[in-house]
Amino acid sequence: MVKNVRRHLLLKAVSLTAVLSVIAGMFAASLCASAAAYNGKGTKKDPYLVQNFEQLQGMKDNLSAHYKLDNTIDCSGKTLSPIGNLNTPFTGSFTCDADSDGTPKYAIMNLSVSVAFGNYVKNKSGWEAGLFGCTSGASITNIAVINCNISSEVLGLNQMNADWSRNPGQDEQATAALIGIAKKTTVKGCMSSGNINSKSNHCGGLIGRADNCDVSYSYSTATVTSSGLWCHGGLIGTLNGGSVKFSYSTGA
């Protein structure tokens, strides 16, 4: 009788262990499916290496880490969700090694970003379109966005309505190839080409709106088309403070 009880308890324990093992495996698989895996530690000295589209998109899951572009990424056939927004901006760094001529060794090609117009929620509307939706205190160095297609359906409306009320969110929308809205961000050695098509305010070939940013040795050949009512530019749509040095635009 005692032997039978012990045997029964042992079988139950083995069964429970097997079930827990399956659950743990399913949980681990779920984590792997939702989070990109990187080489590196995400620090300035040992940044996460970004080598494919999934890792590029995965940057939005850890906005304070440091990343390095380690391969040319062709985004054809895929649409990227902007990395960071006004509510939770990207605060880390994204760099790329340079070739002997000083140009970025790798590039992000055929990037497609599309932002829709929806209900306004202060700082949470997601109306920032670009590789980065919003950055704050970040550093972006030697990043080339080539042949991009960035679009936004967010409406840049009249500042005042007939009753003198102000439409909300007019300065919380922006469209550009590299960064929609940049705050206290350093941008150096970056470039963009392709098309920016937007209905929003604050549109630029490289940066839509730059607040107290330092931009240097950067340029854009992108065509910027916007039906928004104010602040559009070939390189930067709006510049509030900061500096722009040794940079230019040749796009329409």
PDB file of C-alpha atoms in Angstrom:
ATOM      1  CA  MET A   1       0.000   0.000   0.000  1.00  0.00           C
ATOM      2  CA  VAL A   2       2.784   2.450   0.969  1.00  0.00           C
ATOM      3  CA  LYS A   3       4.719   1.535  -2.200  1.00  0.00           C
ATOM      4  CA  ASN A   4       1.636   2.237  -4.320  1.00  0.00           C
ATOM      5  CA  VAL A   5       1.141   5.672  -2.696  1.00  0.00           C
ATOM      6  CA  ARG A   6       4.815   6.548  -3.210  1.00  0.00           C
ATOM      7  CA  ARG A   7       4.627   5.432  -6.831  1.00  0.00           C
ATOM      8  CA  HIS A   8       1.465   7.508  -7.372  1.00  0.00           C
ATOM      9  CA  LEU A   9       3.079  10.621  -5.850  1.00  0.00           C
ATOM     10  CA  LEU A  10       6.219  10.111  -7.943  1.00  0.00           C
ATOM     11  CA  LEU A  11       4.189   9.869 -11.146  1.00  0.00           C
ATOM     12  CA  LYS A  12       2.297  13.052 -10.216  1.00  0.00           C
ATOM     13  CA  ALA A  13       5.583  14.880  -9.572  1.00  0.00           C
ATOM     14  CA  VAL A  14       7.001  13.748 -12.918  1.00  0.00           C
ATOM     15  CA  SER A  15       3.810  14.835 -14.701  1.00  0.00           C
ATOM     16  CA  LEU A  16       3.843  18.235 -12.986  1.00  0.00           C
ATOM     17  CA  THR A  17       7.500  18.749 -13.910  1.00  0.00           C
ATOM     18  CA  ALA A  18       6.728  17.913 -17.540  1.00  0.00           C
ATOM     19  CA  VAL A  19       3.816  20.366 -17.615  1.00  0.00           C
ATOM     20  CA  LEU A  20       5.921  23.141 -16.057  1.00  0.00           C
ATOM     21  CA  SER A  21       8.669  22.402 -18.589  1.00  0.00           C
ATOM     22  CA  VAL A  22       6.225  22.816 -21.480  1.00  0.00           C
ATOM     23  CA  ILE A  23       4.844  26.075 -20.012  1.00  0.00           C
ATOM     24  CA  ALA A  24       8.359  27.443 -19.514  1.00  0.00           C
ATOM     25  CA  GLY A  25       9.253  26.556 -23.087  1.00  0.00           C
ATOM     26  CA  MET A  26       6.125  28.249 -24.415  1.00  0.00           C
ATOM     27  CA  PHE A  27       6.866  31.375 -22.340  1.00  0.00           C
ATOM     28  CA  ALA A  28      10.458  31.498 -23.587  1.00  0.00           C
ATOM     29  CA  ALA A  29       9.303  31.072 -27.187  1.00  0.00           C
ATOM     30  CA  SER A  30       6.822  33.903 -26.691  1.00  0.00           C
ATOM     31  CA  LEU A  31       9.576  36.182 -25.399  1.00  0.00           C
ATOM     32  CA  CYS A  32      11.812  35.326 -28.356  1.00  0.00           C
ATOM     33  CA  ALA A  33       8.993  36.056 -30.765  1.00  0.00           C
ATOM     34  CA  SER A  34       8.294  39.498 -29.274  1.00  0.00           C
ATOM     35  CA  ALA A  35      11.846  40.678 -28.624  1.00  0.00           C
ATOM     36  CA  ALA A  36      14.705  40.776 -31.104  1.00  0.00           C
ATOM     37  CA  ALA A  37      17.997  39.158 -30.066  1.00  0.00           C
ATOM     38  CA  TYR A  38      21.220  41.137 -30.434  1.00  0.00           C
ATOM     39  CA  ASN A  39      24.949  40.642 -30.183  1.00  0.00           C
ATOM     40  CA  GLY A  40      26.426  43.143 -27.738  1.00  0.00           C
ATOM     41  CA  LYS A  41      25.388  44.458 -24.345  1.00  0.00           C
ATOM     42  CA  GLY A  42      23.595  47.664 -25.291  1.00  0.00           C
ATOM     43  CA  THR A  43      26.216  49.908 -23.674  1.00  0.00           C
ATOM     44  CA  LYS A  44      28.236  52.703 -25.292  1.00  0.00           C
ATOM     45  CA  LYS A  45      31.362  50.532 -25.262  1.00  0.00           C
ATOM     46  CA  ASP A  46      29.548  47.402 -26.408  1.00  0.00           C
ATOM     47  CA  PRO A  47      26.380  48.476 -28.273  1.00  0.00           C
ATOM     48  CA  TYR A  48      23.728  46.151 -29.613  1.00  0.00           C
ATOM     49  CA  LEU A  49      24.553  45.263 -33.237  1.00  0.00           C
ATOM     50  CA  VAL A  50      21.697  45.929 -35.656  1.00  0.00           C
ATOM     51  CA  GLN A  51      21.968  43.629 -38.665  1.00  0.00           C
ATOM     52  CA  ASN A  52      18.422  43.043 -39.942  1.00  0.00           C
ATOM     53  CA  PHE A  53      14.964  44.606 -40.081  1.00  0.00           C
ATOM     54  CA  GLU A  54      13.699  42.789 -36.991  1.00  0.00           C
ATOM     55  CA  GLN A  55      16.555  44.164 -34.905  1.00  0.00           C
ATOM     56  CA  LEU A  56      16.003  47.637 -36.335  1.00  0.00           C
ATOM     57  CA  GLN A  57      12.331  47.507 -35.386  1.00  0.00           C
ATOM     58  CA  GLY A  58      13.236  45.949 -32.030  1.00  0.00           C
ATOM     59  CA  MET A  59      14.986  49.165 -30.992  1.00  0.00           C
ATOM     60  CA  LYS A  60      11.565  50.514 -29.997  1.00  0.00           C
ATOM     61  CA  ASP A  61      11.443  47.956 -27.179  1.00  0.00           C
ATOM     62  CA  ASN A  62      14.524  49.379 -25.415  1.00  0.00           C
ATOM     63  CA  LEU A  63      14.663  53.131 -25.999  1.00  0.00           C
ATOM     64  CA  SER A  64      17.554  53.911 -23.650  1.00  0.00           C
ATOM     65  CA  ALA A  65      20.067  51.392 -25.038  1.00  0.00           C
ATOM     66  CA  HIS A  66      22.971  52.032 -27.397  1.00  0.00           C
ATOM     67  CA  TYR A  67      22.927  50.534 -30.907  1.00  0.00           C
ATOM     68  CA  LYS A  68      25.298  50.185 -33.853  1.00  0.00           C
ATOM     69  CA  LEU A  69      24.307  49.567 -37.478  1.00  0.00           C
ATOM     70  CA  ASP A  70      26.424  46.571 -38.483  1.00  0.00           C
ATOM     71  CA  ASN A  71      24.967  45.671 -41.852  1.00  0.00           C
ATOM     72  CA  THR A  72      23.109  47.288 -44.755  1.00  0.00           C
ATOM     73  CA  ILE A  73      19.408  46.633 -44.171  1.00  0.00           C
ATOM     74  CA  ASP A  74      16.979  46.469 -47.087  1.00  0.00           C
ATOM     75  CA  CYS A  75      13.492  47.205 -45.726  1.00  0.00           C
ATOM     76  CA  SER A  76      11.693  46.462 -49.011  1.00  0.00           C
ATOM     77  CA  GLY A  77       8.224  45.012 -48.518  1.00  0.00           C
ATOM     78  CA  LYS A  78       8.089  45.935 -44.827  1.00  0.00           C
ATOM     79  CA  THR A  79       6.705  48.902 -42.905  1.00  0.00           C
ATOM     80  CA  LEU A  80       8.508  50.139 -39.812  1.00  0.00           C
ATOM     81  CA  SER A  81       6.751  51.524 -36.758  1.00  0.00           C
ATOM     82  CA  PRO A  82       8.633  54.697 -35.681  1.00  0.00           C
ATOM     83  CA  ILE A  83      11.147  54.188 -32.867  1.00  0.00           C
ATOM     84  CA  GLY A  84      10.069  56.306 -29.887  1.00  0.00           C
ATOM     85  CA  ASN A  85       7.397  58.991 -29.551  1.00  0.00           C
ATOM     86  CA  LEU A  86       6.794  62.163 -27.541  1.00  0.00           C
ATOM     87  CA  ASN A  87       5.553  60.195 -24.565  1.00  0.00           C
ATOM     88  CA  THR A  88       8.469  57.716 -24.600  1.00  0.00           C
ATOM     89  CA  PRO A  89      11.307  59.100 -26.771  1.00  0.00           C
ATOM     90  CA  PHE A  90      14.488  57.327 -27.824  1.00  0.00           C
ATOM     91  CA  THR A  91      17.230  58.453 -25.418  1.00  0.00           C
ATOM     92  CA  GLY A  92      20.153  56.191 -26.373  1.00  0.00           C
ATOM     93  CA  SER A  93      22.522  56.288 -29.330  1.00  0.00           C
ATOM     94  CA  PHE A  94      22.605  54.843 -32.851  1.00  0.00           C
ATOM     95  CA  THR A  95      25.898  54.846 -34.730  1.00  0.00           C
ATOM     96  CA  CYS A  96      27.601  53.332 -37.755  1.00  0.00           C
ATOM     97  CA  ASP A  97      31.274  52.973 -38.636  1.00  0.00           C
ATOM     98  CA  ALA A  98      32.561  55.129 -41.481  1.00  0.00           C
ATOM     99  CA  ASP A  99      34.512  54.040 -44.547  1.00  0.00           C
ATOM    100  CA  SER A 100      37.891  55.578 -45.380  1.00  0.00           C
ATOM    101  CA  ASP A 101      36.147  58.420 -47.253  1.00  0.00           C
ATOM    102  CA  GLY A 102      34.136  59.329 -44.157  1.00  0.00           C
ATOM    103  CA  THR A 103      30.777  58.061 -45.447  1.00  0.00           C
ATOM    104  CA  PRO A 104      28.697  55.526 -43.470  1.00  0.00           C
ATOM    105  CA  LYS A 105      29.862  51.954 -44.030  1.00  0.00           C
ATOM    106  CA  TYR A 106      26.300  50.622 -44.004  1.00  0.00           C
ATOM    107  CA  ALA A 107      22.871  52.054 -44.799  1.00  0.00           C
ATOM    108  CA  ILE A 108      19.158  51.601 -44.183  1.00  0.00           C
ATOM    109  CA  MET A 109      17.569  51.194 -47.618  1.00  0.00           C
ATOM    110  CA  ASN A 110      13.971  51.422 -48.859  1.00  0.00           C
ATOM    111  CA  LEU A 111      12.625  52.369 -45.439  1.00  0.00           C
ATOM    112  CA  SER A 112       8.833  52.667 -45.391  1.00  0.00           C
ATOM    113  CA  VAL A 113       6.981  54.440 -42.567  1.00  0.00           C
ATOM    114  CA  SER A 114       3.285  55.329 -42.617  1.00  0.00           C
ATOM    115  CA  VAL A 115       1.460  57.229 -39.864  1.00  0.00           C
ATOM    116  CA  ALA A 116      -2.328  57.508 -39.755  1.00  0.00           C
ATOM    117  CA  PHE A 117      -4.507  60.331 -38.451  1.00  0.00           C
ATOM    118  CA  GLY A 118      -6.440  59.410 -35.303  1.00  0.00           C
ATOM    119  CA  ASN A 119      -7.854  60.805 -32.093  1.00  0.00           C
ATOM    120  CA  TYR A 120      -5.642  63.301 -30.290  1.00  0.00           C
ATOM    121  CA  VAL A 121      -4.198  62.321 -26.904  1.00  0.00           C
ATOM    122  CA  LYS A 122      -1.582  64.754 -25.579  1.00  0.00           C
ATOM    123  CA  ASN A 123       1.928  63.406 -26.319  1.00  0.00           C
ATOM    124  CA  LYS A 124       0.455  59.973 -27.032  1.00  0.00           C
ATOM    125  CA  SER A 125      -1.149  60.374 -30.450  1.00  0.00           C
ATOM    126  CA  GLY A 126       1.771  58.795 -32.320  1.00  0.00           C
ATOM    127  CA  TRP A 127       1.773  61.561 -34.933  1.00  0.00           C
ATOM    128  CA  GLU A 128       5.576  61.516 -35.394  1.00  0.00           C
ATOM    129  CA  ALA A 129       6.751  59.859 -38.625  1.00  0.00           C
ATOM    130  CA  GLY A 130      10.330  58.809 -39.382  1.00  0.00           C
ATOM    131  CA  LEU A 131      12.873  56.139 -38.566  1.00  0.00           C
ATOM    132  CA  PHE A 132      12.751  57.679 -35.095  1.00  0.00           C
ATOM    133  CA  GLY A 133       9.416  59.154 -34.090  1.00  0.00           C
ATOM    134  CA  CYS A 134      10.943  61.208 -31.292  1.00  0.00           C
ATOM    135  CA  THR A 135      14.371  61.438 -29.664  1.00  0.00           C
ATOM    136  CA  SER A 136      15.466  63.257 -26.514  1.00  0.00           C
ATOM    137  CA  GLY A 137      19.058  63.633 -25.358  1.00  0.00           C
ATOM    138  CA  ALA A 138      20.027  61.052 -27.972  1.00  0.00           C
ATOM    139  CA  SER A 139      23.010  60.766 -30.306  1.00  0.00           C
ATOM    140  CA  ILE A 140      22.644  59.694 -33.956  1.00  0.00           C
ATOM    141  CA  THR A 141      25.907  59.341 -35.920  1.00  0.00           C
ATOM    142  CA  ASN A 142      26.679  58.213 -39.495  1.00  0.00           C
ATOM    143  CA  ILE A 143      23.194  56.892 -40.228  1.00  0.00           C
ATOM    144  CA  ALA A 144      22.183  56.900 -43.906  1.00  0.00           C
ATOM    145  CA  VAL A 145      18.515  56.424 -44.842  1.00  0.00           C
ATOM    146  CA  ILE A 146      18.468  55.786 -48.590  1.00  0.00           C
ATOM    147  CA  ASN A 147      15.463  55.773 -50.943  1.00  0.00           C
ATOM    148  CA  CYS A 148      12.947  56.076 -48.115  1.00  0.00           C
ATOM    149  CA  ASN A 149       9.188  56.475 -48.419  1.00  0.00           C
ATOM    150  CA  ILE A 150       7.824  58.310 -45.380  1.00  0.00           C
ATOM    151  CA  SER A 151       4.142  59.276 -45.312  1.00  0.00           C
ATOM    152  CA  SER A 152       1.753  60.828 -42.815  1.00  0.00           C
ATOM    153  CA  GLU A 153      -2.006  61.348 -42.966  1.00  0.00           C
ATOM    154  CA  VAL A 154      -1.959  63.575 -39.869  1.00  0.00           C
ATOM    155  CA  LEU A 155      -3.577  66.906 -40.744  1.00  0.00           C
ATOM    156  CA  GLY A 156      -1.751  70.160 -40.197  1.00  0.00           C
ATOM    157  CA  LEU A 157      -4.876  72.235 -39.575  1.00  0.00           C
ATOM    158  CA  ASN A 158      -5.483  75.963 -39.090  1.00  0.00           C
ATOM    159  CA  GLN A 159      -4.045  77.107 -35.796  1.00  0.00           C
ATOM    160  CA  MET A 160      -7.323  78.792 -34.808  1.00  0.00           C
ATOM    161  CA  ASN A 161     -10.883  77.680 -35.438  1.00  0.00           C
ATOM    162  CA  ALA A 162     -13.784  80.044 -36.187  1.00  0.00           C
ATOM    163  CA  ASP A 163     -14.505  80.314 -32.451  1.00  0.00           C
ATOM    164  CA  TRP A 164     -10.810  81.168 -31.782  1.00  0.00           C
ATOM    165  CA  SER A 165     -10.152  77.775 -30.240  1.00  0.00           C
ATOM    166  CA  ARG A 166      -6.847  76.091 -31.126  1.00  0.00           C
ATOM    167  CA  ASN A 167      -6.722  72.710 -32.772  1.00  0.00           C
ATOM    168  CA  PRO A 168      -4.734  70.435 -30.467  1.00  0.00           C
ATOM    169  CA  GLY A 169      -1.565  68.605 -31.440  1.00  0.00           C
ATOM    170  CA  GLN A 170      -0.402  70.952 -34.189  1.00  0.00           C
ATOM    171  CA  ASP A 171       3.133  71.002 -32.798  1.00  0.00           C
ATOM    172  CA  GLU A 172       3.081  67.318 -31.809  1.00  0.00           C
ATOM    173  CA  GLN A 173       3.162  66.142 -35.423  1.00  0.00           C
ATOM    174  CA  ALA A 174       6.183  65.898 -37.699  1.00  0.00           C
ATOM    175  CA  THR A 175       7.470  63.941 -40.694  1.00  0.00           C
ATOM    176  CA  ALA A 176      11.041  63.235 -41.858  1.00  0.00           C
ATOM    177  CA  ALA A 177      13.355  60.432 -42.944  1.00  0.00           C
ATOM    178  CA  LEU A 178      15.562  60.232 -39.847  1.00  0.00           C
ATOM    179  CA  ILE A 179      13.740  61.852 -36.899  1.00  0.00           C
ATOM    180  CA  GLY A 180      10.225  63.247 -36.654  1.00  0.00           C
ATOM    181  CA  ILE A 181      10.774  65.334 -33.503  1.00  0.00           C
ATOM    182  CA  ALA A 182      14.277  65.681 -32.048  1.00  0.00           C
ATOM    183  CA  LYS A 183      14.937  67.252 -28.641  1.00  0.00           C
ATOM    184  CA  LYS A 184      18.433  68.045 -27.370  1.00  0.00           C
ATOM    185  CA  THR A 185      19.754  65.477 -29.824  1.00  0.00           C
ATOM    186  CA  THR A 186      23.127  65.358 -31.574  1.00  0.00           C
ATOM    187  CA  VAL A 187      22.979  64.402 -35.265  1.00  0.00           C
ATOM    188  CA  LYS A 188      26.305  64.034 -37.064  1.00  0.00           C
ATOM    189  CA  GLY A 189      27.307  62.563 -40.420  1.00  0.00           C
ATOM    190  CA  CYS A 190      23.755  61.502 -41.332  1.00  0.00           C
ATOM    191  CA  MET A 191      21.982  61.618 -44.703  1.00  0.00           C
ATOM    192  CA  SER A 192      18.685  60.819 -46.379  1.00  0.00           C
ATOM    193  CA  SER A 193      17.216  60.362 -49.829  1.00  0.00           C
ATOM    194  CA  GLY A 194      13.804  59.400 -51.158  1.00  0.00           C
ATOM    195  CA  ASN A 195      10.353  60.885 -50.636  1.00  0.00           C
ATOM    196  CA  ILE A 196       8.593  62.563 -47.729  1.00  0.00           C
ATOM    197  CA  ASN A 197       4.843  62.855 -48.388  1.00  0.00           C
ATOM    198  CA  SER A 198       2.827  64.356 -45.572  1.00  0.00           C
ATOM    199  CA  LYS A 199      -0.258  66.317 -44.559  1.00  0.00           C
ATOM    200  CA  SER A 200       1.324  67.339 -41.268  1.00  0.00           C
ATOM    201  CA  ASN A 201       3.171  70.405 -40.042  1.00  0.00           C
ATOM    202  CA  HIS A 202       6.931  70.262 -39.346  1.00  0.00           C
ATOM    203  CA  CYS A 203       8.260  68.309 -42.325  1.00  0.00           C
ATOM    204  CA  GLY A 204      11.901  67.959 -43.333  1.00  0.00           C
ATOM    205  CA  GLY A 205      14.141  65.797 -45.457  1.00  0.00           C
ATOM    206  CA  LEU A 206      16.189  64.700 -42.448  1.00  0.00           C
ATOM    207  CA  ILE A 207      14.418  66.050 -39.327  1.00  0.00           C
ATOM    208  CA  GLY A 208      10.874  67.341 -38.985  1.00  0.00           C
ATOM    209  CA  ARG A 209      11.240  69.435 -35.850  1.00  0.00           C
ATOM    210  CA  ALA A 210      14.532  70.016 -34.001  1.00  0.00           C
ATOM    211  CA  ASP A 211      14.481  71.615 -30.539  1.00  0.00           C
ATOM    212  CA  ASN A 212      17.895  72.625 -29.154  1.00  0.00           C
ATOM    213  CA  CYS A 213      19.706  70.088 -31.341  1.00  0.00           C
ATOM    214  CA  ASP A 214      23.191  70.132 -32.809  1.00  0.00           C
ATOM    215  CA  VAL A 215      23.257  68.988 -36.436  1.00  0.00           C
ATOM    216  CA  SER A 216      26.545  68.745 -38.351  1.00  0.00           C
ATOM    217  CA  TYR A 217      28.078  67.172 -41.469  1.00  0.00           C
ATOM    218  CA  SER A 218      24.631  65.967 -42.574  1.00  0.00           C
ATOM    219  CA  TYR A 219      22.540  66.378 -45.712  1.00  0.00           C
ATOM    220  CA  SER A 220      19.376  65.345 -47.522  1.00  0.00           C
ATOM    221  CA  THR A 221      18.487  64.874 -51.171  1.00  0.00           C
ATOM    222  CA  ALA A 222      14.929  63.793 -50.335  1.00  0.00           C
ATOM    223  CA  THR A 223      11.889  65.391 -51.978  1.00  0.00           C
ATOM    224  CA  VAL A 224       9.620  66.927 -49.326  1.00  0.00           C
ATOM    225  CA  THR A 225       5.937  67.330 -50.201  1.00  0.00           C
ATOM    226  CA  SER A 226       3.472  68.510 -47.560  1.00  0.00           C
ATOM    227  CA  SER A 227       0.009  70.046 -47.424  1.00  0.00           C
ATOM    228  CA  GLY A 228       0.481  71.004 -43.770  1.00  0.00           C
ATOM    229  CA  LEU A 229       0.203  74.713 -43.065  1.00  0.00           C
ATOM    230  CA  TRP A 230       3.614  75.560 -41.654  1.00  0.00           C
ATOM    231  CA  CYS A 231       7.248  74.660 -41.098  1.00  0.00           C
ATOM    232  CA  HIS A 232       8.651  72.646 -44.008  1.00  0.00           C
ATOM    233  CA  GLY A 233      12.253  72.422 -45.174  1.00  0.00           C
ATOM    234  CA  GLY A 234      14.621  70.417 -47.314  1.00  0.00           C
ATOM    235  CA  LEU A 235      16.842  69.502 -44.352  1.00  0.00           C
ATOM    236  CA  ILE A 236      14.841  70.463 -41.234  1.00  0.00           C
ATOM    237  CA  GLY A 237      11.233  71.646 -41.053  1.00  0.00           C
ATOM    238  CA  THR A 238      11.555  73.595 -37.798  1.00  0.00           C
ATOM    239  CA  LEU A 239      14.682  74.547 -35.870  1.00  0.00           C
ATOM    240  CA  ASN A 240      14.183  75.915 -32.348  1.00  0.00           C
ATOM    241  CA  GLY A 241      17.583  76.739 -30.853  1.00  0.00           C
ATOM    242  CA  GLY A 242      20.692  74.604 -31.273  1.00  0.00           C
ATOM    243  CA  SER A 243      22.932  74.754 -34.329  1.00  0.00           C
ATOM    244  CA  VAL A 244      23.351  73.505 -37.890  1.00  0.00           C
ATOM    245  CA  LYS A 245      26.891  73.305 -39.290  1.00  0.00           C
ATOM    246  CA  PHE A 246      28.387  71.990 -42.531  1.00  0.00           C
ATOM    247  CA  SER A 247      25.005  70.598 -43.619  1.00  0.00           C
ATOM    248  CA  TYR A 248      22.759  71.091 -46.644  1.00  0.00           C
ATOM    249  CA  SER A 249      19.829  69.961 -48.748  1.00  0.00           C
ATOM    250  CA  THR A 250      19.512  69.544 -52.517  1.00  0.00           C
ATOM    251  CA  GLY A 251      16.038  67.981 -52.543  1.00  0.00           C
ATOM    252  CA  ALA A 252      12.913  69.623 -53.957  1.00  0.00           C
TER     253      ALA A 252
END
